[in-house]
Amino acid sequence: MVIEYSGIVIRSVLTDKREKYYDGKGIGCYMFRMDDFDVVDATMHGNAARFINHSCEPNCFSRVIHVEGQKHIVIFALRRILRGEELTYDYKFPIEDASNKLPCNCGAKRCRRFLN
Ligand SMILES: [Zn+2]
């Protein structure tokens, strides 16, 4: 285990409203979808995990785990990680059509070119 992706758990239906609010205030938005129902909003109450970037060839992975009936997002190492090495995981965004593609700049040899 590397770190928990901490924040406030919000219902999925609230994400658009919150994103608009943060955009309007010029606040960078950090959210992580747990499943169809819940999202962790790390924008105002997150920890360092929100700054971990995506990579198509990552050294970590994320899992939703259950502890005493509560869901948590945890980042785990995929392999031995050297001191000073950047932590990355695959964001696994859902595939979108051409008009909504987010370009990937991870720099991996086998980069998929898009995050979604
Ligand atoms: Zn990439």
mmCIF file of N, CA, C and O in Angstrom, residues 22-115:
data_model
loop_
_atom_site.group_PDB
_atom_site.id
_atom_site.type_symbol
_atom_site.label_atom_id
_atom_site.label_comp_id
_atom_site.label_asym_id
_atom_site.label_seq_id
_atom_site.Cartn_x
_atom_site.Cartn_y
_atom_site.Cartn_z
ATOM 1 N N TYR A 22 -16.453 24.501 -8.839
ATOM 2 C CA TYR A 22 -14.995 24.666 -8.731
ATOM 3 C C TYR A 22 -14.448 25.445 -9.927
ATOM 4 O O TYR A 22 -13.596 26.322 -9.766
ATOM 5 N N ASP A 23 -14.932 25.110 -11.140
ATOM 6 C CA ASP A 23 -14.493 25.834 -12.353
ATOM 7 C C ASP A 23 -14.763 27.324 -12.216
ATOM 8 O O ASP A 23 -13.925 28.157 -12.526
ATOM 9 N N GLY A 24 -15.951 27.648 -11.729
ATOM 10 C CA GLY A 24 -16.366 29.039 -11.567
ATOM 11 C C GLY A 24 -15.472 29.808 -10.594
ATOM 12 O O GLY A 24 -15.302 31.016 -10.722
ATOM 13 N N LYS A 25 -14.926 29.094 -9.620
ATOM 14 C CA LYS A 25 -14.050 29.718 -8.624
ATOM 15 C C LYS A 25 -12.569 29.629 -9.022
ATOM 16 O O LYS A 25 -11.703 30.076 -8.269
ATOM 17 N N GLY A 26 -12.293 28.990 -10.150
ATOM 18 C CA GLY A 26 -10.915 28.815 -10.596
ATOM 19 C C GLY A 26 -10.143 27.818 -9.752
ATOM 20 O O GLY A 26 -8.918 27.882 -9.644
ATOM 21 N N ILE A 27 -10.865 26.864 -9.142
ATOM 22 C CA ILE A 27 -10.240 25.849 -8.281
ATOM 23 C C ILE A 27 -10.062 24.564 -9.098
ATOM 24 O O ILE A 27 -11.012 24.080 -9.706
ATOM 25 N N GLY A 28 -8.849 24.037 -9.119
ATOM 26 C CA GLY A 28 -8.583 22.769 -9.803
ATOM 27 C C GLY A 28 -9.340 21.639 -9.132
ATOM 28 O O GLY A 28 -9.287 21.504 -7.918
ATOM 29 N N CYS A 29 -10.041 20.868 -9.911
ATOM 30 C CA CYS A 29 -10.956 19.838 -9.392
ATOM 31 C C CYS A 29 -10.275 18.467 -9.382
ATOM 32 O O CYS A 29 -9.674 18.065 -10.375
ATOM 33 N N TYR A 30 -10.355 17.759 -8.243
ATOM 34 C CA TYR A 30 -9.774 16.413 -8.127
ATOM 35 C C TYR A 30 -10.845 15.454 -7.651
ATOM 36 O O TYR A 30 -11.294 15.537 -6.512
ATOM 37 N N MET A 31 -11.249 14.562 -8.549
ATOM 38 C CA MET A 31 -12.270 13.575 -8.188
ATOM 39 C C MET A 31 -11.857 12.202 -8.691
ATOM 40 O O MET A 31 -11.182 12.088 -9.709
ATOM 41 N N PHE A 32 -12.284 11.182 -7.957
ATOM 42 C CA PHE A 32 -11.959 9.801 -8.316
ATOM 43 C C PHE A 32 -13.242 8.987 -8.161
ATOM 44 O O PHE A 32 -13.804 8.915 -7.062
ATOM 45 N N ARG A 33 -13.695 8.364 -9.257
ATOM 46 C CA ARG A 33 -14.919 7.576 -9.218
ATOM 47 C C ARG A 33 -14.653 6.218 -8.575
ATOM 48 O O ARG A 33 -13.765 5.493 -8.985
ATOM 49 N N MET A 34 -15.443 5.886 -7.546
ATOM 50 C CA MET A 34 -15.307 4.580 -6.888
ATOM 51 C C MET A 34 -16.086 3.507 -7.624
ATOM 52 O O MET A 34 -15.634 2.384 -7.781
ATOM 53 N N ASP A 35 -17.300 3.857 -8.039
ATOM 54 C CA ASP A 35 -18.192 2.927 -8.727
ATOM 55 C C ASP A 35 -19.331 3.740 -9.343
ATOM 56 O O ASP A 35 -19.218 4.960 -9.445
ATOM 57 N N ASP A 36 -20.403 3.095 -9.734
ATOM 58 C CA ASP A 36 -21.519 3.803 -10.376
ATOM 59 C C ASP A 36 -22.195 4.810 -9.446
ATOM 60 O O ASP A 36 -22.890 5.706 -9.903
ATOM 61 N N PHE A 37 -21.999 4.666 -8.133
ATOM 62 C CA PHE A 37 -22.772 5.458 -7.178
ATOM 63 C C PHE A 37 -21.981 6.563 -6.488
ATOM 64 O O PHE A 37 -22.515 7.628 -6.215
ATOM 65 N N ASP A 38 -20.725 6.281 -6.177
ATOM 66 C CA ASP A 38 -19.961 7.199 -5.345
ATOM 67 C C ASP A 38 -18.661 7.665 -5.987
ATOM 68 O O ASP A 38 -18.001 6.919 -6.711
ATOM 69 N N VAL A 39 -18.306 8.913 -5.650
ATOM 70 C CA VAL A 39 -17.084 9.557 -6.137
ATOM 71 C C VAL A 39 -16.384 10.157 -4.924
ATOM 72 O O VAL A 39 -17.048 10.681 -4.030
ATOM 73 N N VAL A 40 -15.059 10.070 -4.879
ATOM 74 C CA VAL A 40 -14.306 10.755 -3.832
ATOM 75 C C VAL A 40 -13.895 12.116 -4.381
ATOM 76 O O VAL A 40 -13.215 12.203 -5.404
ATOM 77 N N ASP A 41 -14.354 13.168 -3.727
ATOM 78 C CA ASP A 41 -13.978 14.530 -4.096
ATOM 79 C C ASP A 41 -12.813 14.939 -3.196
ATOM 80 O O ASP A 41 -12.991 15.162 -1.998
ATOM 81 N N ALA A 42 -11.628 15.045 -3.789
ATOM 82 C CA ALA A 42 -10.414 15.380 -3.034
ATOM 83 C C ALA A 42 -10.051 16.857 -3.185
ATOM 84 O O ALA A 42 -9.001 17.283 -2.726
ATOM 85 N N THR A 43 -10.922 17.622 -3.831
ATOM 86 C CA THR A 43 -10.593 19.014 -4.154
ATOM 87 C C THR A 43 -10.282 19.844 -2.909
ATOM 88 O O THR A 43 -9.265 20.523 -2.857
ATOM 89 N N MET A 44 -11.140 19.786 -1.900
ATOM 90 C CA MET A 44 -10.972 20.627 -0.720
ATOM 91 C C MET A 44 -10.423 19.862 0.485
ATOM 92 O O MET A 44 -9.872 20.456 1.399
ATOM 93 N N HIS A 45 -10.598 18.537 0.511
ATOM 94 C CA HIS A 45 -10.201 17.751 1.685
ATOM 95 C C HIS A 45 -9.378 16.532 1.293
ATOM 96 O O HIS A 45 -9.497 15.483 1.924
ATOM 97 N N GLY A 46 -8.574 16.663 0.264
ATOM 98 C CA GLY A 46 -7.776 15.524 -0.184
ATOM 99 C C GLY A 46 -6.402 15.491 0.443
ATOM 100 O O GLY A 46 -6.047 16.339 1.255
ATOM 101 N N ASN A 47 -5.641 14.480 0.068
ATOM 102 C CA ASN A 47 -4.243 14.386 0.503
ATOM 103 C C ASN A 47 -3.353 14.347 -0.745
ATOM 104 O O ASN A 47 -3.816 14.605 -1.866
ATOM 105 N N ALA A 48 -2.089 13.981 -0.567
ATOM 106 C CA ALA A 48 -1.128 14.004 -1.674
ATOM 107 C C ALA A 48 -1.509 13.059 -2.818
ATOM 108 O O ALA A 48 -1.071 13.262 -3.953
ATOM 109 N N ALA A 49 -2.340 12.065 -2.542
ATOM 110 C CA ALA A 49 -2.710 11.099 -3.583
ATOM 111 C C ALA A 49 -3.374 11.771 -4.787
ATOM 112 O O ALA A 49 -3.264 11.287 -5.910
ATOM 113 N N ARG A 50 -4.027 12.901 -4.553
ATOM 114 C CA ARG A 50 -4.716 13.568 -5.672
ATOM 115 C C ARG A 50 -3.736 14.094 -6.711
ATOM 116 O O ARG A 50 -4.135 14.403 -7.828
ATOM 117 N N PHE A 51 -2.460 14.236 -6.345
ATOM 118 C CA PHE A 51 -1.469 14.754 -7.293
ATOM 119 C C PHE A 51 -0.766 13.656 -8.093
ATOM 120 O O PHE A 51 0.100 13.946 -8.914
ATOM 121 N N ILE A 52 -1.112 12.398 -7.857
ATOM 122 C CA ILE A 52 -0.474 11.311 -8.618
ATOM 123 C C ILE A 52 -1.008 11.332 -10.040
ATOM 124 O O ILE A 52 -2.216 11.294 -10.268
ATOM 125 N N ASN A 53 -0.089 11.404 -10.996
ATOM 126 C CA ASN A 53 -0.474 11.499 -12.406
ATOM 127 C C ASN A 53 -0.791 10.138 -13.008
ATOM 128 O O ASN A 53 -0.385 9.101 -12.497
ATOM 129 N N HIS A 54 -1.470 10.200 -14.158
ATOM 130 C CA HIS A 54 -1.753 9.016 -14.953
ATOM 131 C C HIS A 54 -0.514 8.594 -15.725
ATOM 132 O O HIS A 54 0.270 9.429 -16.169
ATOM 133 N N SER A 55 -0.351 7.300 -15.933
ATOM 134 C CA SER A 55 0.599 6.791 -16.926
ATOM 135 C C SER A 55 -0.004 5.567 -17.574
ATOM 136 O O SER A 55 -0.716 4.792 -16.924
ATOM 137 N N CYS A 56 0.294 5.382 -18.866
ATOM 138 C CA CYS A 56 -0.133 4.172 -19.583
ATOM 139 C C CYS A 56 0.744 2.979 -19.197
ATOM 140 O O CYS A 56 0.382 1.841 -19.462
ATOM 141 N N GLU A 57 1.927 3.250 -18.606
ATOM 142 C CA GLU A 57 2.797 2.194 -18.080
ATOM 143 C C GLU A 57 3.149 2.553 -16.633
ATOM 144 O O GLU A 57 4.270 2.961 -16.342
ATOM 145 N N PRO A 58 2.187 2.436 -15.739
ATOM 146 C CA PRO A 58 2.341 2.959 -14.372
ATOM 147 C C PRO A 58 3.171 2.058 -13.465
ATOM 148 O O PRO A 58 3.406 0.886 -13.788
ATOM 149 N N ASN A 59 3.556 2.595 -12.298
ATOM 150 C CA ASN A 59 4.228 1.786 -11.282
ATOM 151 C C ASN A 59 3.303 1.485 -10.092
ATOM 152 O O ASN A 59 3.704 0.833 -9.152
ATOM 153 N N CYS A 60 2.077 2.001 -10.147
ATOM 154 C CA CYS A 60 1.076 1.740 -9.108
ATOM 155 C C CYS A 60 -0.269 1.409 -9.755
ATOM 156 O O CYS A 60 -0.446 1.597 -10.958
ATOM 157 N N PHE A 61 -1.196 0.940 -8.945
ATOM 158 C CA PHE A 61 -2.567 0.731 -9.413
ATOM 159 C C PHE A 61 -3.513 1.101 -8.277
ATOM 160 O O PHE A 61 -3.111 1.146 -7.111
ATOM 161 N N SER A 62 -4.761 1.377 -8.618
ATOM 162 C CA SER A 62 -5.756 1.752 -7.609
ATOM 163 C C SER A 62 -6.761 0.626 -7.432
ATOM 164 O O SER A 62 -7.037 -0.115 -8.384
ATOM 165 N N ARG A 63 -7.263 0.496 -6.209
ATOM 166 C CA ARG A 63 -8.311 -0.478 -5.909
ATOM 167 C C ARG A 63 -9.283 0.158 -4.926
ATOM 168 O O ARG A 63 -8.878 0.915 -4.053
ATOM 169 N N VAL A 64 -10.549 -0.177 -5.094
ATOM 170 C CA VAL A 64 -11.527 0.187 -4.076
ATOM 171 C C VAL A 64 -11.585 -0.985 -3.109
ATOM 172 O O VAL A 64 -11.835 -2.116 -3.522
ATOM 173 N N ILE A 65 -11.286 -0.714 -1.837
ATOM 174 C CA ILE A 65 -11.337 -1.776 -0.835
ATOM 175 C C ILE A 65 -12.410 -1.433 0.202
ATOM 176 O O ILE A 65 -12.790 -0.272 0.354
ATOM 177 N N HIS A 66 -12.881 -2.455 0.879
ATOM 178 C CA HIS A 66 -13.925 -2.270 1.897
ATOM 179 C C HIS A 66 -13.328 -2.514 3.274
ATOM 180 O O HIS A 66 -12.713 -3.553 3.498
ATOM 181 N N VAL A 67 -13.481 -1.521 4.150
ATOM 182 C CA VAL A 67 -12.992 -1.654 5.528
ATOM 183 C C VAL A 67 -14.152 -1.310 6.457
ATOM 184 O O VAL A 67 -14.660 -0.188 6.420
ATOM 185 N N GLU A 68 -14.571 -2.287 7.233
ATOM 186 C CA GLU A 68 -15.675 -2.108 8.174
ATOM 187 C C GLU A 68 -16.882 -1.431 7.519
ATOM 188 O O GLU A 68 -17.437 -0.471 8.046
ATOM 189 N N GLY A 69 -17.245 -1.920 6.341
ATOM 190 C CA GLY A 69 -18.439 -1.436 5.655
ATOM 191 C C GLY A 69 -18.265 -0.129 4.898
ATOM 192 O O GLY A 69 -19.215 0.355 4.278
ATOM 193 N N GLN A 70 -17.078 0.443 4.926
ATOM 194 C CA GLN A 70 -16.826 1.699 4.205
ATOM 195 C C GLN A 70 -15.911 1.423 3.010
ATOM 196 O O GLN A 70 -14.963 0.653 3.124
ATOM 197 N N LYS A 71 -16.203 2.112 1.890
ATOM 198 C CA LYS A 71 -15.344 1.982 0.712
ATOM 199 C C LYS A 71 -14.190 2.973 0.814
ATOM 200 O O LYS A 71 -14.380 4.104 1.242
ATOM 201 N N HIS A 72 -13.012 2.518 0.408
ATOM 202 C CA HIS A 72 -11.823 3.376 0.372
ATOM 203 C C HIS A 72 -11.095 3.130 -0.934
ATOM 204 O O HIS A 72 -11.032 1.988 -1.402
ATOM 205 N N ILE A 73 -10.500 4.188 -1.510
ATOM 206 C CA ILE A 73 -9.637 4.023 -2.678
ATOM 207 C C ILE A 73 -8.199 3.993 -2.170
ATOM 208 O O ILE A 73 -7.764 4.891 -1.457
ATOM 209 N N VAL A 74 -7.491 2.940 -2.540
ATOM 210 C CA VAL A 74 -6.106 2.800 -2.091
ATOM 211 C C VAL A 74 -5.204 2.618 -3.315
ATOM 212 O O VAL A 74 -5.555 1.901 -4.254
ATOM 213 N N ILE A 75 -4.055 3.291 -3.268
ATOM 214 C CA ILE A 75 -3.054 3.162 -4.319
ATOM 215 C C ILE A 75 -2.000 2.168 -3.836
ATOM 216 O O ILE A 75 -1.443 2.341 -2.745
ATOM 217 N N PHE A 76 -1.765 1.138 -4.635
ATOM 218 C CA PHE A 76 -0.782 0.099 -4.311
ATOM 219 C C PHE A 76 0.359 0.131 -5.321
ATOM 220 O O PHE A 76 0.144 0.484 -6.489
ATOM 221 N N ALA A 77 1.541 -0.285 -4.903
ATOM 222 C CA ALA A 77 2.675 -0.403 -5.831
ATOM 223 C C ALA A 77 2.489 -1.636 -6.715
ATOM 224 O O ALA A 77 2.030 -2.681 -6.256
ATOM 225 N N LEU A 78 2.836 -1.502 -7.990
ATOM 226 C CA LEU A 78 2.799 -2.615 -8.946
ATOM 227 C C LEU A 78 4.130 -3.363 -8.946
ATOM 228 O O LEU A 78 4.222 -4.483 -9.423
ATOM 229 N N ARG A 79 5.162 -2.684 -8.503
ATOM 230 C CA ARG A 79 6.520 -3.245 -8.502
ATOM 231 C C ARG A 79 7.343 -2.441 -7.506
ATOM 232 O O ARG A 79 6.843 -1.496 -6.902
ATOM 233 N N ARG A 80 8.619 -2.817 -7.365
ATOM 234 C CA ARG A 80 9.510 -2.058 -6.492
ATOM 235 C C ARG A 80 9.678 -0.651 -7.068
ATOM 236 O O ARG A 80 9.920 -0.496 -8.262
ATOM 237 N N ILE A 81 9.545 0.376 -6.223
ATOM 238 C CA ILE A 81 9.636 1.763 -6.673
ATOM 239 C C ILE A 81 10.874 2.394 -6.035
ATOM 240 O O ILE A 81 11.076 2.287 -4.830
ATOM 241 N N LEU A 82 11.679 3.019 -6.866
ATOM 242 C CA LEU A 82 12.931 3.607 -6.390
ATOM 243 C C LEU A 82 12.679 4.962 -5.741
ATOM 244 O O LEU A 82 11.727 5.671 -6.094
ATOM 245 N N ARG A 83 13.548 5.336 -4.808
ATOM 246 C CA ARG A 83 13.474 6.644 -4.168
ATOM 247 C C ARG A 83 13.527 7.733 -5.251
ATOM 248 O O ARG A 83 14.372 7.678 -6.144
ATOM 249 N N GLY A 84 12.638 8.691 -5.173
ATOM 250 C CA GLY A 84 12.631 9.808 -6.126
ATOM 251 C C GLY A 84 11.870 9.530 -7.411
ATOM 252 O O GLY A 84 11.657 10.436 -8.215
ATOM 253 N N GLU A 85 11.437 8.293 -7.625
ATOM 254 C CA GLU A 85 10.692 7.945 -8.832
ATOM 255 C C GLU A 85 9.262 8.492 -8.727
ATOM 256 O O GLU A 85 8.657 8.401 -7.655
ATOM 257 N N GLU A 86 8.753 9.058 -9.813
ATOM 258 C CA GLU A 86 7.382 9.565 -9.790
ATOM 259 C C GLU A 86 6.389 8.415 -9.683
ATOM 260 O O GLU A 86 6.524 7.415 -10.379
ATOM 261 N N LEU A 87 5.396 8.568 -8.813
ATOM 262 C CA LEU A 87 4.323 7.577 -8.707
ATOM 263 C C LEU A 87 3.294 7.854 -9.791
ATOM 264 O O LEU A 87 2.946 9.008 -10.036
ATOM 265 N N THR A 88 2.808 6.794 -10.422
ATOM 266 C CA THR A 88 1.762 6.936 -11.443
ATOM 267 C C THR A 88 0.822 5.737 -11.355
ATOM 268 O O THR A 88 1.215 4.674 -10.876
ATOM 269 N N TYR A 89 -0.405 5.930 -11.798
ATOM 270 C CA TYR A 89 -1.304 4.796 -11.989
ATOM 271 C C TYR A 89 -2.154 5.066 -13.219
ATOM 272 O O TYR A 89 -2.177 6.189 -13.724
ATOM 273 N N ASP A 90 -2.790 4.023 -13.704
ATOM 274 C CA ASP A 90 -3.629 4.137 -14.895
ATOM 275 C C ASP A 90 -5.007 4.630 -14.449
ATOM 276 O O ASP A 90 -5.686 3.938 -13.680
ATOM 277 N N TYR A 91 -5.416 5.807 -14.921
ATOM 278 C CA TYR A 91 -6.696 6.385 -14.491
ATOM 279 C C TYR A 91 -7.900 5.565 -14.977
ATOM 280 O O TYR A 91 -8.975 5.676 -14.418
ATOM 281 N N LYS A 92 -7.705 4.815 -16.034
ATOM 282 C CA LYS A 92 -8.776 3.950 -16.565
ATOM 283 C C LYS A 92 -10.078 4.711 -16.790
ATOM 284 O O LYS A 92 -11.162 4.248 -16.408
ATOM 285 N N PHE A 93 -9.964 5.888 -17.396
ATOM 286 C CA PHE A 93 -11.170 6.645 -17.736
ATOM 287 C C PHE A 93 -11.961 5.881 -18.786
ATOM 288 O O PHE A 93 -11.376 5.211 -19.633
ATOM 289 N N PRO A 94 -13.296 5.975 -18.750
ATOM 290 C CA PRO A 94 -14.087 5.308 -19.780
ATOM 291 C C PRO A 94 -13.755 5.865 -21.169
ATOM 292 O O PRO A 94 -13.464 7.053 -21.313
ATOM 293 N N ILE A 95 -13.801 4.983 -22.175
ATOM 294 C CA ILE A 95 -13.520 5.395 -23.560
ATOM 295 C C ILE A 95 -14.619 6.344 -24.028
ATOM 296 O O ILE A 95 -15.803 6.085 -23.834
ATOM 297 N N GLU A 96 -14.201 7.459 -24.640
ATOM 298 C CA GLU A 96 -15.168 8.440 -25.157
ATOM 299 C C GLU A 96 -14.980 8.576 -26.659
ATOM 300 O O GLU A 96 -13.957 8.181 -27.199
ATOM 301 N N ASP A 97 -15.973 9.205 -27.320
ATOM 302 C CA ASP A 97 -15.833 9.399 -28.766
ATOM 303 C C ASP A 97 -14.844 10.534 -29.062
ATOM 304 O O ASP A 97 -14.416 11.255 -28.163
ATOM 305 N N ALA A 98 -14.493 10.665 -30.340
ATOM 306 C CA ALA A 98 -13.402 11.555 -30.775
ATOM 307 C C ALA A 98 -13.536 12.984 -30.253
ATOM 308 O O ALA A 98 -12.531 13.629 -29.936
ATOM 309 N N SER A 99 -14.762 13.502 -30.111
ATOM 310 C CA SER A 99 -14.942 14.895 -29.710
ATOM 311 C C SER A 99 -14.593 15.143 -28.234
ATOM 312 O O SER A 99 -14.389 16.281 -27.833
ATOM 313 N N ASN A 100 -14.559 14.081 -27.433
ATOM 314 C CA ASN A 100 -14.274 14.242 -26.000
ATOM 315 C C ASN A 100 -12.942 13.639 -25.565
ATOM 316 O O ASN A 100 -12.718 13.417 -24.373
ATOM 317 N N LYS A 101 -12.062 13.356 -26.519
ATOM 318 C CA LYS A 101 -10.793 12.699 -26.189
ATOM 319 C C LYS A 101 -9.859 13.638 -25.420
ATOM 320 O O LYS A 101 -9.688 14.801 -25.785
ATOM 321 N N LEU A 102 -9.252 13.112 -24.346
ATOM 322 C CA LEU A 102 -8.232 13.850 -23.593
ATOM 323 C C LEU A 102 -6.870 13.295 -23.992
ATOM 324 O O LEU A 102 -6.597 12.116 -23.753
ATOM 325 N N PRO A 103 -5.987 14.113 -24.586
ATOM 326 C CA PRO A 103 -4.683 13.596 -24.981
ATOM 327 C C PRO A 103 -3.836 13.194 -23.777
ATOM 328 O O PRO A 103 -3.918 13.831 -22.729
ATOM 329 N N CYS A 104 -3.064 12.133 -23.916
ATOM 330 C CA CYS A 104 -2.182 11.674 -22.844
ATOM 331 C C CYS A 104 -0.761 12.129 -23.152
ATOM 332 O O CYS A 104 -0.289 11.981 -24.271
ATOM 333 N N ASN A 105 -0.094 12.669 -22.145
ATOM 334 C CA ASN A 105 1.291 13.112 -22.289
ATOM 335 C C ASN A 105 2.204 12.357 -21.340
ATOM 336 O O ASN A 105 3.185 12.895 -20.844
ATOM 337 N N CYS A 106 1.881 11.089 -21.054
ATOM 338 C CA CYS A 106 2.633 10.363 -20.033
ATOM 339 C C CYS A 106 4.059 10.036 -20.458
ATOM 340 O O CYS A 106 4.910 9.812 -19.609
ATOM 341 N N GLY A 107 4.310 9.984 -21.749
ATOM 342 C CA GLY A 107 5.675 9.742 -22.225
ATOM 343 C C GLY A 107 6.098 8.282 -22.226
ATOM 344 O O GLY A 107 7.247 7.971 -22.551
ATOM 345 N N ALA A 108 5.178 7.369 -21.874
ATOM 346 C CA ALA A 108 5.517 5.940 -21.878
ATOM 347 C C ALA A 108 5.706 5.444 -23.314
ATOM 348 O O ALA A 108 5.080 5.961 -24.235
ATOM 349 N N LYS A 109 6.578 4.433 -23.463
ATOM 350 C CA LYS A 109 6.813 3.865 -24.805
ATOM 351 C C LYS A 109 5.519 3.350 -25.420
ATOM 352 O O LYS A 109 5.296 3.493 -26.610
ATOM 353 N N ARG A 110 4.692 2.729 -24.591
ATOM 354 C CA ARG A 110 3.438 2.164 -25.099
ATOM 355 C C ARG A 110 2.238 3.034 -24.710
ATOM 356 O O ARG A 110 1.177 2.527 -24.369
ATOM 357 N N CYS A 111 2.432 4.361 -24.780
ATOM 358 C CA CYS A 111 1.345 5.292 -24.459
ATOM 359 C C CYS A 111 0.179 5.082 -25.423
ATOM 360 O O CYS A 111 0.373 4.951 -26.623
ATOM 361 N N ARG A 112 -1.032 5.086 -24.860
ATOM 362 C CA ARG A 112 -2.240 4.877 -25.682
ATOM 363 C C ARG A 112 -2.702 6.170 -26.352
ATOM 364 O O ARG A 112 -3.696 6.193 -27.046
ATOM 365 N N ARG A 113 -1.990 7.295 -26.110
ATOM 366 C CA ARG A 113 -2.210 8.608 -26.719
ATOM 367 C C ARG A 113 -3.418 9.365 -26.149
ATOM 368 O O ARG A 113 -3.478 10.566 -26.273
ATOM 369 N N PHE A 114 -4.360 8.647 -25.539
ATOM 370 C CA PHE A 114 -5.518 9.317 -24.940
ATOM 371 C C PHE A 114 -5.828 8.700 -23.580
ATOM 372 O O PHE A 114 -5.613 7.513 -23.372
ATOM 373 N N LEU A 115 -6.345 9.536 -22.657
ATOM 374 C CA LEU A 115 -6.737 9.017 -21.351
ATOM 375 C C LEU A 115 -8.101 8.338 -21.388
ATOM 376 O O LEU A 115 -8.439 7.588 -20.487
#
